[in-house]
Amino acid sequence: MIVASVDHAAEGNRRDFLFLATGAAAAVGGAATVWPFISQLAPDASTVSAGAPIELDLSSIASGAQIKILWRGKPYFVRNRTDAEIKAARDVDVATLRDPETDQRRVKQGHEKWLITAANCTHLGCVPLGNQGDFGGWLCPCHGSHFDTSGRIRKGPAPTNLPVPQYNFVSDTRIRITGAAPTA
Ligand code: FES
């Protein structure tokens, strides 16, 4: 089963949830704004089998918004970053970070606005809340880990950044996720 949620930064902390099951779909909450994502997130018939790579059409994810998908039993964030979010991620002195990693290394060159990460907090595995926290990225409500707009740990107990899975762009607006993010 694929589960997707959509966070709309412009609408505060509102969250819409979609549940897609193989061969059937049901929506919970905020259906009007998230139905368009169904067709874009539904896997091709060839990718329905468990563990297969998945392709996602990103074209309807607005700037500043993110979606969450469940793939191979684990959640992943796909975020369309604003210019200000990218700048904030790159203005940091990497040497000061707990898990030093440049933003450039965590995204694909030429597609800098797209950040794709695992969605389990690297502390004890909760799923952080998007567009929250002291650094504008994510806040994990379980024990207060704050991640920045590159998914890097900035404050709180999480030891490492949100890992980036293996993926590639098959077009300007479409990605193919092929490998799980490494475990922290
Ligand atoms: S699980 Fe996220 S801070 Fe503990």
CSV table of C-alpha atoms and ligand atoms in Angstrom, one decimal:
chain,number,residue,atom,x,y,z
A,1,MET,CA,0.0,0.0,0.0
A,2,ILE,CA,1.1,3.5,-0.7
A,3,VAL,CA,0.1,6.3,1.7
A,4,ALA,CA,0.6,9.9,0.8
A,5,SER,CA,0.0,13.1,2.7
A,6,VAL,CA,0.3,16.6,1.5
A,7,ASP,CA,1.4,19.5,3.7
A,8,HIS,CA,0.5,23.0,2.5
A,9,ALA,CA,2.9,25.5,4.0
A,10,ALA,CA,0.6,28.3,2.9
A,11,GLU,CA,-2.2,26.9,4.9
A,12,GLY,CA,-0.3,26.6,8.2
A,13,ASN,CA,-0.1,23.1,9.6
A,14,ARG,CA,-3.1,21.7,7.8
A,15,ARG,CA,-2.5,18.1,6.7
A,16,ASP,CA,-4.4,16.1,4.2
A,17,PHE,CA,-4.0,12.4,4.0
A,18,LEU,CA,-4.5,10.1,1.1
A,19,PHE,CA,-4.5,6.4,1.3
A,20,LEU,CA,-3.9,4.5,-1.9
A,21,ALA,CA,-4.2,0.8,-2.0
A,22,THR,CA,-3.3,-1.4,-4.9
A,23,GLY,CA,-6.4,-1.4,-7.2
A,24,ALA,CA,-8.4,0.9,-5.0
A,25,ALA,CA,-8.2,4.3,-3.5
A,26,ALA,CA,-9.8,6.1,-0.6
A,27,ALA,CA,-9.3,9.6,0.6
A,28,VAL,CA,-9.5,10.9,4.2
A,29,GLY,CA,-9.9,14.6,4.9
A,30,GLY,CA,-9.4,17.6,2.5
A,31,ALA,CA,-10.2,15.5,-0.5
A,32,ALA,CA,-10.8,18.4,-2.9
A,33,THR,CA,-7.2,19.6,-2.7
A,34,VAL,CA,-5.5,16.3,-2.7
A,35,TRP,CA,-7.4,14.2,-5.2
A,36,PRO,CA,-5.2,15.4,-8.1
A,37,PHE,CA,-2.3,13.7,-6.4
A,38,ILE,CA,-3.8,10.3,-6.7
A,39,SER,CA,-3.1,9.8,-10.4
A,40,GLN,CA,0.4,11.3,-10.0
A,41,LEU,CA,1.3,9.1,-7.1
A,42,ALA,CA,-0.2,5.9,-8.2
A,43,PRO,CA,2.5,3.5,-9.4
A,44,ASP,CA,2.5,2.2,-12.9
A,45,ALA,CA,1.1,-1.3,-13.0
A,46,SER,CA,4.6,-2.5,-13.5
A,47,THR,CA,5.7,-1.0,-10.2
A,48,VAL,CA,2.9,-2.3,-8.0
A,49,SER,CA,4.7,-5.4,-6.9
A,50,ALA,CA,6.3,-5.1,-3.5
A,51,GLY,CA,9.7,-3.5,-3.4
A,52,ALA,CA,9.7,-2.3,-7.0
A,53,PRO,CA,11.1,1.2,-7.8
A,54,ILE,CA,8.4,3.9,-7.8
A,55,GLU,CA,8.0,6.9,-10.1
A,56,LEU,CA,6.4,10.1,-8.8
A,57,ASP,CA,5.1,13.0,-10.8
A,58,LEU,CA,6.1,16.2,-9.0
A,59,SER,CA,4.4,18.7,-11.2
A,60,SER,CA,1.5,19.5,-8.9
A,61,ILE,CA,3.5,19.9,-5.7
A,62,ALA,CA,3.4,23.7,-5.1
A,63,SER,CA,6.5,25.6,-4.0
A,64,GLY,CA,6.8,25.3,-0.2
A,65,ALA,CA,4.6,22.2,-0.1
A,66,GLN,CA,5.6,18.6,0.5
A,67,ILE,CA,4.1,15.2,0.2
A,68,LYS,CA,4.8,12.1,2.2
A,69,ILE,CA,4.7,8.6,0.6
A,70,LEU,CA,5.1,5.2,2.0
A,71,TRP,CA,7.3,2.9,0.0
A,72,ARG,CA,8.6,-0.5,0.9
A,73,GLY,CA,7.0,0.0,4.3
A,74,LYS,CA,8.8,3.2,5.1
A,75,PRO,CA,7.7,6.9,4.8
A,76,TYR,CA,9.6,9.4,2.6
A,77,PHE,CA,9.3,13.2,2.3
A,78,VAL,CA,9.3,14.9,-1.1
A,79,ARG,CA,9.5,18.6,-0.6
A,80,ASN,CA,9.4,21.5,-3.2
A,81,ARG,CA,11.6,24.0,-1.5
A,82,THR,CA,11.3,27.7,-1.9
A,83,ASP,CA,14.2,29.9,-2.9
A,84,ALA,CA,14.4,31.2,0.7
A,85,GLU,CA,14.5,27.6,2.1
A,86,ILE,CA,17.3,26.7,-0.3
A,87,LYS,CA,19.2,29.8,0.7
A,88,ALA,CA,18.7,29.1,4.4
A,89,ALA,CA,20.0,25.5,3.9
A,90,ARG,CA,23.1,26.8,2.1
A,91,ASP,CA,23.9,29.8,4.3
A,92,VAL,CA,24.9,27.4,7.1
A,93,ASP,CA,28.5,26.8,8.2
A,94,VAL,CA,28.5,23.1,7.6
A,95,ALA,CA,31.4,22.6,10.1
A,96,THR,CA,29.0,23.6,12.8
A,97,LEU,CA,26.5,20.8,12.1
A,98,ARG,CA,26.2,17.6,14.1
A,99,ASP,CA,26.1,15.6,10.9
A,100,PRO,CA,28.1,17.8,8.5
A,101,GLU,CA,26.7,17.5,5.0
A,102,THR,CA,26.3,20.2,2.4
A,103,ASP,CA,22.9,20.9,1.0
A,104,GLN,CA,24.4,20.5,-2.4
A,105,ARG,CA,25.3,16.9,-1.6
A,106,ARG,CA,21.7,16.1,-0.5
A,107,VAL,CA,20.0,17.2,-3.7
A,108,LYS,CA,20.4,16.7,-7.4
A,109,GLN,CA,22.3,19.3,-9.3
A,110,GLY,CA,19.9,21.3,-11.5
A,111,HIS,CA,16.9,20.2,-9.3
A,112,GLU,CA,17.9,22.0,-6.1
A,113,LYS,CA,14.4,22.8,-5.1
A,114,TRP,CA,13.5,19.2,-4.6
A,115,LEU,CA,14.5,17.5,-1.4
A,116,ILE,CA,13.7,13.8,-0.9
A,117,THR,CA,14.5,12.2,2.4
A,118,ALA,CA,13.4,9.3,4.6
A,119,ALA,CA,10.7,10.5,7.0
A,120,ASN,CA,11.6,8.6,10.1
A,121,CYS,CA,13.4,10.7,12.7
A,122,THR,CA,16.9,9.3,13.2
A,123,HIS,CA,16.4,9.4,17.0
A,124,LEU,CA,13.7,6.7,17.6
A,125,GLY,CA,11.8,6.7,14.3
A,126,CYS,CA,8.9,9.1,14.8
A,127,VAL,CA,7.7,11.0,11.7
A,128,PRO,CA,8.5,14.7,12.0
A,129,LEU,CA,6.1,17.5,11.2
A,130,GLY,CA,6.9,19.5,8.1
A,131,ASN,CA,7.3,23.3,8.0
A,132,GLN,CA,7.8,23.4,11.7
A,133,GLY,CA,10.7,23.8,14.2
A,134,ASP,CA,13.3,26.4,14.8
A,135,PHE,CA,14.9,25.9,11.3
A,136,GLY,CA,11.9,25.8,9.1
A,137,GLY,CA,12.3,22.2,8.1
A,138,TRP,CA,10.8,19.6,10.3
A,139,LEU,CA,10.1,19.2,14.0
A,140,CYS,CA,9.9,15.8,15.6
A,141,PRO,CA,7.3,16.0,18.3
A,142,CYS,CA,8.4,12.9,20.1
A,143,HIS,CA,11.5,14.3,21.8
A,144,GLY,CA,12.0,17.7,20.1
A,145,SER,CA,14.5,17.2,17.2
A,146,HIS,CA,14.6,20.1,14.8
A,147,PHE,CA,15.7,19.5,11.2
A,148,ASP,CA,16.5,22.3,8.7
A,149,THR,CA,15.3,22.8,5.1
A,150,SER,CA,17.9,20.3,4.0
A,151,GLY,CA,16.6,17.7,6.5
A,152,ARG,CA,19.7,18.0,8.6
A,153,ILE,CA,19.6,17.7,12.4
A,154,ARG,CA,20.1,21.1,14.0
A,155,LYS,CA,18.8,20.7,17.5
A,156,GLY,CA,17.5,17.9,19.8
A,157,PRO,CA,18.5,14.3,20.3
A,158,ALA,CA,18.5,12.9,16.7
A,159,PRO,CA,22.1,11.9,15.9
A,160,THR,CA,22.1,12.2,12.2
A,161,ASN,CA,20.4,13.9,9.2
A,162,LEU,CA,17.2,12.5,7.6
A,163,PRO,CA,18.8,10.1,5.1
A,164,VAL,CA,18.4,10.6,1.3
A,165,PRO,CA,17.2,7.6,-0.7
A,166,GLN,CA,18.6,6.6,-4.0
A,167,TYR,CA,16.7,8.3,-6.8
A,168,ASN,CA,17.1,10.0,-10.1
A,169,PHE,CA,15.1,12.4,-12.2
A,170,VAL,CA,13.6,10.8,-15.3
A,171,SER,CA,12.3,14.2,-16.4
A,172,ASP,CA,12.2,17.7,-15.0
A,173,THR,CA,9.1,16.8,-13.0
A,174,ARG,CA,9.4,13.1,-12.4
A,175,ILE,CA,11.6,11.1,-10.1
A,176,ARG,CA,12.2,7.4,-9.8
A,177,ILE,CA,13.1,6.1,-6.3
A,178,THR,CA,15.1,3.0,-6.6
A,179,GLY,CA,16.8,2.4,-3.3
A,180,ALA,CA,16.0,2.8,0.4
A,181,ALA,CA,17.7,5.5,2.4
A,182,PRO,CA,20.6,4.1,4.4
A,183,THR,CA,19.7,3.5,8.0
A,184,ALA,CA,21.2,6.0,10.4
B,1,FES,S1,12.0,10.1,17.7
B,1,FES,FE1,12.4,12.1,17.0
B,1,FES,S2,13.2,13.2,18.6
B,1,FES,FE2,13.0,11.2,19.4
